[in-house]
Short mmCIF file of C-alpha atoms and ligand atoms in Angstrom, two decimals:
data_model
loop_
_atom_site.label_atom_id
_atom_site.label_comp_id
_atom_site.label_asym_id
_atom_site.label_seq_id
_atom_site.Cartn_x
_atom_site.Cartn_y
_atom_site.Cartn_z
CA UNK A 1 25.18 -1.75 -8.12
CA UNK A 2 24.17 -2.89 -11.46
CA UNK A 3 20.50 -3.49 -12.12
CA UNK A 4 18.61 -2.50 -15.41
CA UNK A 5 14.74 -3.32 -15.27
CA UNK A 6 15.23 -4.22 -18.86
CA UNK A 7 17.10 -7.53 -17.90
CA UNK A 8 13.84 -8.71 -16.17
CA UNK A 9 10.83 -7.24 -18.57
CA UNK A 10 8.35 -9.88 -19.87
CA UNK A 11 9.26 -9.84 -23.66
CA UNK A 12 5.89 -8.76 -24.62
CA UNK A 13 6.56 -5.87 -22.49
CA UNK A 14 10.17 -4.95 -23.77
CA UNK A 15 8.99 -4.80 -27.04
CA UNK A 16 5.51 -2.91 -26.46
CA UNK A 17 4.58 -0.03 -28.28
CA UNK A 18 2.55 1.56 -26.10
CA UNK A 19 -0.97 3.52 -26.61
CA UNK A 20 -0.03 7.21 -27.38
CA UNK A 21 -2.55 9.56 -25.92
CA UNK A 22 -3.93 12.29 -28.10
CA UNK A 23 -2.86 14.72 -25.40
CA UNK A 24 0.59 13.19 -25.15
CA UNK A 25 1.49 15.54 -28.03
CA UNK A 26 0.59 18.87 -26.95
CA UNK A 27 1.58 20.38 -23.74
CA UNK A 28 -0.75 23.32 -22.80
CA UNK A 29 -4.15 23.96 -22.11
CA UNK A 30 -5.12 26.90 -24.64
CA UNK A 31 -5.38 25.22 -27.96
CA UNK A 32 -8.54 24.23 -30.05
CA UNK A 33 -8.65 20.66 -28.93
CA UNK A 34 -10.29 18.42 -31.83
CA UNK A 35 -8.22 15.77 -31.18
CA UNK A 36 -9.38 13.33 -28.62
CA UNK A 37 -13.17 12.54 -29.81
CA UNK A 38 -14.25 14.46 -26.70
CA UNK A 39 -17.72 16.30 -26.30
CA UNK A 40 -16.77 19.95 -27.07
CA UNK A 41 -19.61 21.25 -24.90
CA UNK A 42 -18.62 21.79 -21.25
CA UNK A 43 -20.19 19.65 -18.63
CA UNK A 44 -17.35 20.15 -16.39
CA UNK A 45 -15.90 16.59 -17.39
CA UNK A 46 -16.22 16.41 -21.24
CA UNK A 47 -12.34 16.50 -21.53
CA UNK A 48 -9.77 13.64 -20.77
CA UNK A 49 -7.83 14.06 -17.64
CA UNK A 50 -4.15 14.69 -17.75
CA UNK A 51 -2.80 10.97 -18.58
CA UNK A 52 0.69 12.05 -16.55
CA UNK A 53 -1.16 13.61 -13.59
CA UNK A 54 1.47 16.62 -13.61
CA UNK A 55 0.05 18.99 -11.21
CA UNK A 56 -0.73 16.43 -8.66
CA UNK A 57 2.98 14.66 -9.05
CA UNK A 58 4.34 18.12 -8.56
CA UNK A 59 2.83 18.30 -5.12
CA UNK A 60 3.74 14.93 -4.50
CA UNK A 61 7.38 15.48 -5.05
CA UNK A 62 7.61 18.24 -2.95
CA UNK A 63 5.74 16.49 0.17
CA UNK A 64 7.76 13.10 -0.44
CA UNK A 65 11.15 14.74 -1.75
CA UNK A 66 11.00 12.42 -4.79
CA UNK A 67 11.43 13.57 -8.29
CA UNK A 68 8.19 13.77 -10.37
CA UNK A 69 9.72 11.39 -12.98
CA UNK A 70 10.38 8.74 -10.24
CA UNK A 71 6.63 8.95 -9.13
CA UNK A 72 3.79 6.43 -10.76
CA UNK A 73 0.14 7.21 -9.55
CA UNK A 74 -2.51 4.35 -9.64
CA UNK A 75 -5.95 3.51 -9.17
CA UNK A 76 -5.09 2.62 -5.46
CA UNK A 77 -1.76 1.06 -4.57
CA UNK A 78 -3.63 -2.17 -5.42
CA UNK A 79 -3.39 -1.00 -9.15
CA UNK A 80 0.06 -0.82 -9.13
CA UNK A 81 0.63 -3.97 -7.80
CA UNK A 82 -0.85 -5.63 -10.54
CA UNK A 83 1.15 -3.30 -12.97
CA UNK A 84 4.22 -4.66 -11.33
CA UNK A 85 3.32 -8.27 -11.89
CA UNK A 86 2.24 -7.59 -15.30
CA UNK A 87 5.25 -6.09 -16.11
CA UNK A 88 8.38 -8.33 -14.98
CA UNK A 89 6.47 -11.79 -14.32
CA UNK A 90 6.32 -14.30 -17.20
CA UNK A 91 3.19 -16.59 -15.97
CA UNK A 92 2.41 -20.02 -16.24
CA UNK A 93 5.10 -20.95 -13.81
CA UNK A 94 7.90 -19.27 -15.26
CA UNK A 95 8.68 -16.43 -12.96
CA UNK A 96 7.62 -16.05 -9.39
CA UNK A 97 6.99 -13.39 -6.41
CA UNK A 98 7.88 -13.97 -2.83
CA UNK A 99 5.57 -12.93 -0.06
CA UNK A 100 6.03 -13.02 3.53
CA UNK A 101 2.81 -14.42 5.44
CA UNK A 102 0.68 -13.59 7.40
CA UNK A 103 0.51 -10.35 5.39
CA UNK A 104 -1.43 -8.25 3.05
CA UNK A 105 -3.14 -10.94 0.76
CA UNK A 106 -3.35 -8.56 -2.52
CA UNK A 107 0.23 -9.43 -3.18
CA UNK A 108 -1.06 -13.33 -3.93
CA UNK A 109 -4.37 -12.39 -5.24
CA UNK A 110 -2.91 -10.26 -7.54
CA UNK A 111 -0.28 -13.05 -8.82
CA UNK A 112 -2.75 -15.60 -8.89
CA UNK A 113 -5.13 -13.43 -11.17
CA UNK A 114 -1.96 -13.06 -13.37
CA UNK A 115 -1.07 -16.99 -13.18
CA UNK A 116 2.24 -16.05 -11.48
CA UNK A 117 3.54 -18.35 -8.66
CA UNK A 118 3.81 -17.09 -5.52
CA UNK A 119 6.07 -18.27 -3.14
CA UNK A 120 5.03 -17.92 0.50
CA UNK A 121 7.54 -17.94 3.48
CA UNK A 122 6.26 -17.22 6.94
CA UNK A 123 7.44 -14.53 9.06
CA UNK A 124 9.62 -15.17 12.10
CA UNK A 125 8.13 -15.62 15.57
CA UNK A 126 9.03 -11.92 15.76
CA UNK A 127 6.95 -11.11 12.91
CA UNK A 128 9.89 -9.84 10.59
CA UNK A 129 10.82 -11.24 7.08
CA UNK A 130 12.82 -14.40 7.50
CA UNK A 131 15.69 -13.26 5.49
CA UNK A 132 17.67 -16.34 5.99
CA UNK A 133 15.07 -18.50 4.81
CA UNK A 134 14.45 -16.08 1.72
CA UNK A 135 17.80 -16.98 0.44
CA UNK A 136 16.65 -20.62 0.04
CA UNK A 137 13.28 -19.79 -1.39
CA UNK A 138 13.84 -17.06 -4.14
CA UNK A 139 15.81 -17.95 -7.15
CA UNK A 140 17.06 -16.33 -10.51
CA UNK A 141 13.33 -16.14 -11.54
CA UNK A 142 11.76 -14.37 -8.48
CA UNK A 143 11.01 -10.94 -9.94
CA UNK A 144 9.09 -9.57 -7.17
CA UNK A 145 9.50 -9.88 -3.44
CA UNK A 146 6.87 -7.88 -1.37
CA UNK A 147 7.99 -6.18 1.80
CA UNK A 148 5.21 -4.53 4.05
CA UNK A 149 6.43 -2.22 6.44
CA UNK A 150 4.82 -1.49 8.67
CA UNK A 151 3.08 -4.69 8.52
CA UNK A 152 -0.60 -5.51 7.76
CA UNK A 153 -2.11 -6.92 10.01
CA UNK A 154 0.86 -7.06 13.09
CA UNK A 155 1.81 -3.15 12.85
CA UNK A 156 5.70 -4.12 12.97
CA UNK A 157 7.98 -2.11 11.05
CA UNK A 158 11.21 -3.72 9.39
CA UNK A 159 14.33 -1.97 9.78
CA UNK A 160 15.97 -0.30 6.63
CA UNK A 161 19.19 -2.46 7.25
CA UNK A 162 16.82 -5.58 6.11
CA UNK A 163 15.46 -3.71 3.22
CA UNK A 164 18.96 -2.65 2.07
CA UNK A 165 20.27 -6.49 2.54
CA UNK A 166 17.72 -7.56 0.17
CA UNK A 167 18.19 -4.92 -2.36
CA UNK A 168 21.66 -5.50 -2.57
CA UNK A 169 21.61 -9.21 -3.15
CA UNK A 170 18.23 -9.52 -5.01
CA UNK A 171 18.28 -10.13 -8.99
CA UNK A 172 14.67 -8.75 -8.87
CA UNK A 173 12.66 -5.78 -7.60
CA UNK A 174 12.33 -5.47 -4.09
CA UNK A 175 8.76 -3.96 -3.60
CA UNK A 176 8.47 -2.15 0.16
CA UNK A 177 4.65 -1.51 0.88
CA UNK A 178 4.63 1.48 3.12
CA UNK A 179 0.96 2.36 3.00
CA UNK A 180 0.90 2.74 6.85
CA UNK A 181 4.29 4.76 6.70
CA UNK A 182 2.90 8.13 7.81
CA UNK A 183 1.65 6.65 11.15
CA UNK A 184 5.27 5.32 12.05
CA UNK A 185 8.23 6.52 13.91
CA UNK A 186 10.58 4.59 11.15
CA UNK A 187 11.99 6.50 8.48
CA UNK A 188 10.64 5.69 4.64
CA UNK A 189 13.00 3.59 2.19
CA UNK A 190 12.57 6.44 0.06
CA UNK A 191 16.08 7.78 1.20
CA UNK A 192 17.35 4.66 -0.53
CA UNK A 193 15.98 5.09 -4.00
CA UNK A 194 19.13 6.76 -5.16
CA UNK A 195 21.35 3.66 -3.97
CA UNK A 196 19.18 0.59 -4.96
CA UNK A 197 17.93 0.84 -8.52
CA UNK A 198 16.10 -2.30 -7.85
CA UNK A 199 13.98 -0.64 -5.10
CA UNK A 200 10.39 0.09 -5.69
CA UNK A 201 8.13 1.57 -2.91
CA UNK A 202 4.50 1.91 -2.62
CA UNK A 203 2.54 4.19 -0.65
CA UNK A 204 -0.98 5.43 -0.89
CA UNK A 205 -3.40 8.20 -0.03
CA UNK A 206 -6.02 5.77 1.61
CA UNK A 207 -4.86 5.84 5.06
CA UNK A 208 -2.98 8.79 6.68
CA UNK A 209 -4.33 11.17 3.97
CA UNK A 210 -7.71 10.23 4.54
CA UNK A 211 -8.72 9.72 0.73
CA UNK A 212 -9.35 5.73 0.38
CA UNK A 213 -12.56 6.87 -1.54
CA UNK A 214 -10.66 8.59 -4.12
CA UNK A 215 -8.20 5.75 -4.94
CA UNK A 216 -4.88 6.95 -5.61
CA UNK A 217 -1.71 4.89 -5.07
CA UNK A 218 1.87 6.36 -5.56
CA UNK A 219 5.01 4.12 -6.34
CA UNK A 220 8.27 5.75 -6.33
CA UNK A 221 11.11 4.23 -8.03
CA UNK A 222 14.06 4.92 -10.51
CA UNK A 223 13.06 6.70 -13.73
CA UNK A 224 13.91 3.89 -15.77
CA UNK A 225 11.41 1.64 -13.62
CA UNK A 226 8.77 4.36 -13.80
CA UNK A 227 8.79 4.80 -17.75
CA UNK A 228 8.38 1.10 -17.84
CA UNK A 229 5.10 1.15 -15.86
CA UNK A 230 3.93 4.29 -17.43
CA UNK A 231 3.55 2.21 -20.60
CA UNK A 232 1.70 -0.44 -19.04
CA UNK A 233 -0.99 1.68 -17.07
CA UNK A 234 -3.94 2.56 -18.83
CA UNK A 235 -3.25 5.71 -20.17
CA UNK A 236 -6.18 7.73 -18.28
CA UNK A 237 -6.10 5.59 -14.87
CA UNK A 238 -6.52 8.73 -12.59
CA UNK A 239 -9.60 10.61 -13.11
CA UNK A 240 -9.71 14.49 -13.35
CA UNK A 241 -11.96 14.56 -10.28
CA UNK A 242 -9.83 12.45 -8.37
CA UNK A 243 -6.45 14.55 -9.34
CA UNK A 244 -8.50 17.85 -8.58
CA UNK A 245 -9.67 16.84 -5.02
CA UNK A 246 -6.55 15.10 -4.11
CA UNK A 247 -4.42 18.22 -5.06
CA UNK A 248 -6.46 20.45 -2.64
CA UNK A 249 -6.58 17.66 0.16
CA UNK A 250 -2.82 17.74 -0.25
CA UNK A 251 -2.41 21.12 0.19
CA UNK A 252 -4.18 21.36 3.67
CA UNK A 253 -1.37 19.97 5.69
CA UNK A 254 -2.31 21.29 8.69
CA UNK A 255 -5.84 19.33 8.71
CA UNK A 256 -4.03 16.31 7.61
CA UNK A 257 -1.45 16.62 10.61
CA UNK A 258 -4.38 17.54 13.08
CA UNK A 259 -6.52 14.07 12.03
CA UNK A 260 -3.34 11.81 11.93
CA UNK A 261 -1.90 13.12 15.38
CA UNK A 262 -5.60 12.47 16.53
CA UNK A 263 -5.27 8.65 15.18
CA UNK A 264 -1.97 8.49 17.14
CA UNK A 265 -3.09 9.63 20.24
CA UNK A 266 -6.25 7.34 19.95
CA UNK A 267 -3.69 4.16 18.97
CA UNK A 268 -2.16 4.71 22.25
CA UNK A 269 -5.31 5.05 24.35
CA UNK A 270 -6.87 1.95 22.54
CA UNK A 271 -3.96 -0.09 23.10
CA UNK A 272 -3.90 0.72 26.70
CA UNK A 273 -7.59 -0.04 27.07
CA UNK A 274 -7.29 -3.49 25.07
CA UNK A 275 -4.15 -4.35 27.22
CA UNK A 276 -6.50 -4.37 30.41
CA UNK A 277 -8.80 -6.70 28.93
CA UNK A 278 -8.02 -10.47 29.99
CA UNK A 279 -10.37 -11.69 26.67
CA UNK A 280 -6.94 -10.82 24.69
CA UNK A 281 -3.70 -13.11 24.91
CA UNK A 282 -1.94 -10.75 22.93
CA UNK A 283 -2.27 -7.21 22.12
CA UNK A 284 0.20 -5.90 19.79
CA UNK A 285 2.12 -2.36 19.53
CA UNK A 286 1.58 -1.09 16.38
CA UNK A 287 2.92 1.17 13.70
CA UNK A 288 -0.18 1.68 11.68
CA UNK A 289 -3.60 2.88 12.13
CA UNK A 290 -4.62 -0.32 13.60
CA UNK A 291 -4.10 -2.97 16.50
CA UNK A 292 -3.86 -6.55 16.31
CA UNK A 293 -5.21 -8.29 19.20
CA UNK A 294 -5.46 -12.01 19.85
CA UNK A 295 -8.23 -14.15 21.72
CA UNK A 296 -9.37 -17.85 22.09
CA UNK A 297 -13.02 -16.64 21.81
CA UNK A 298 -12.27 -14.25 18.56
CA UNK A 299 -15.25 -16.04 16.64
CA UNK A 300 -17.20 -14.98 19.23
CA UNK A 301 -15.85 -11.65 19.83
CA UNK A 302 -16.13 -10.75 16.35
CA UNK A 303 -19.81 -12.18 16.32
CA UNK A 304 -20.87 -9.90 19.38
CA UNK A 305 -19.02 -6.83 17.85
CA UNK A 306 -21.27 -7.14 14.26
CA UNK A 307 -24.23 -7.94 16.36
CA UNK A 308 -23.64 -4.70 18.21
CA UNK A 309 -23.21 -3.04 14.72
CA UNK A 310 -19.31 -2.82 15.11
CA UNK A 311 -17.39 -4.39 12.32
CA UNK A 312 -13.72 -5.19 12.95
CA UNK A 313 -11.44 -7.56 10.60
CA UNK A 314 -10.89 -11.04 11.72
CA UNK A 315 -7.44 -12.14 11.11
CA UNK A 316 -7.46 -15.56 12.81
CA UNK A 317 -4.43 -17.00 10.82
CA UNK A 318 -2.65 -19.74 13.02
CA UNK A 319 -0.15 -20.34 13.74
CA UNK A 320 1.39 -17.02 14.03
CA UNK A 321 -1.75 -14.72 14.63
CA UNK A 322 -4.28 -17.76 15.45
CA UNK A 323 -7.33 -15.77 17.04
CA UNK A 324 -6.29 -12.71 15.47
CA UNK A 325 -8.66 -9.61 15.04
CA UNK A 326 -7.55 -6.32 13.69
CA UNK A 327 -9.20 -3.22 14.99
CA UNK A 328 -8.96 -0.19 12.91
CA UNK A 329 -8.33 3.13 15.16
CA UNK A 330 -11.78 5.41 14.84
CA UNK A 331 -12.54 8.64 15.98
CA UNK A 332 -12.52 9.22 19.77
CA UNK A 333 -16.42 8.52 19.92
CA UNK A 334 -16.19 5.32 17.86
CA UNK A 335 -13.17 4.00 20.17
CA UNK A 336 -15.19 4.65 23.04
CA UNK A 337 -18.12 2.57 21.95
CA UNK A 338 -15.80 -0.08 20.83
CA UNK A 339 -13.81 -0.01 24.62
CA UNK A 340 -17.24 -0.05 26.43
CA UNK A 341 -18.61 -2.94 24.02
CA UNK A 342 -15.35 -4.95 24.71
CA UNK A 343 -15.42 -4.18 28.93
CA UNK A 344 -18.89 -5.51 29.14
CA UNK A 345 -17.95 -8.57 26.94
CA UNK A 346 -14.72 -9.06 29.00
CA UNK A 347 -16.74 -8.73 32.29
CA UNK A 348 -19.60 -11.37 31.20
CA UNK A 349 -16.71 -13.97 30.64
CA UNK A 350 -14.61 -13.20 33.73
N1 PMP B 1 -1.00 -2.11 1.07
C1 PMP B 1 -1.46 -2.64 1.96
C2 PMP B 1 -0.41 -3.07 3.03
C3 PMP B 1 -2.76 -2.15 2.59
O1 PMP B 1 -3.07 -2.54 3.83
C4 PMP B 1 -3.45 -1.62 1.68
C5 PMP B 1 -4.94 -1.40 1.74
N2 PMP B 1 -5.63 -2.27 2.85
C6 PMP B 1 -3.08 -1.51 0.32
C7 PMP B 1 -1.95 -1.60 -0.12
C8 PMP B 1 -4.06 -0.94 -0.83
O2 PMP B 1 -4.36 0.48 -0.63
P1 PMP B 1 -5.15 1.41 -1.64
O3 PMP B 1 -6.30 1.83 -1.11
O4 PMP B 1 -3.84 2.26 -2.37
O5 PMP B 1 -5.21 0.29 -2.83
#
């Protein structure tokens, strides 16, 4: 398939002379560094971090089976969403992005911050991207299409065939947000990267890897796309401490697997308990680390839980998920607390 990111770049990005870091010119750590106006005295943090995060990417490359030069790291995947929009979308009504709703709202927020038009399409009643409608809504100026799989907040996963269909026929970038992929039984779209030069995949260390506080998002795409995004990102966007800690946590695969498997077991237990409660009209099976429920009493349930110091997320978005509440899977003790509270509430209204 013929696609070059060069054909859809904003003109100011195509002609951008990027900031060159002092440290870009010397590949090693054994020199006398008098190039970056750093403080020479060792505080532990007096040196700038590696702008290309080489060690960290090496490890991520091994885990994800993606070439190091096909990886961009961001200050959370939220930063990468913003970088993508700034790279390819001309603002003020010229280009547009397509999102499916209800969905993760940062795509829309980031587009609006950048004054880029958002064309939103409702998910189908089975909570899948409405691909037929997509061809009517997207046009030659659709630069980005965001697909969230597993879907936040519903937990459904989009089949790879649908992603392939979008990639093969679309003139813009198809951005597949796989923030929750490690909790799911579906394969990642990473295997499609060699086939579709307009495919961009977002993942994050915030969820299954338990590093939300560090802020580390990952973008996997062709070398050509990654080279452009590297020009646009802030030079030192990942701190040295973040790089160091992430690397050490990424090396502890056993602990990662144990935590993740416990979350998966708890997700199924929580699902079974929630399904027993008559206060919920719908309880959705999920491929993420959360469960969406719907209730005709969603405001009361939300307030009751907050009054009992349990905070969940209201996702009351009619018509598809009116009365929705998204519950993150916690530790067994946290889930016990939540279940006990909900059983009490359920009994009180029965
Ligand atoms: N994508 C989705 C679908 C999410 O739910 C989230 C976080 N809630 C993100 C991206 C952002 O993740 P990060 O912490 O990497 O910015």
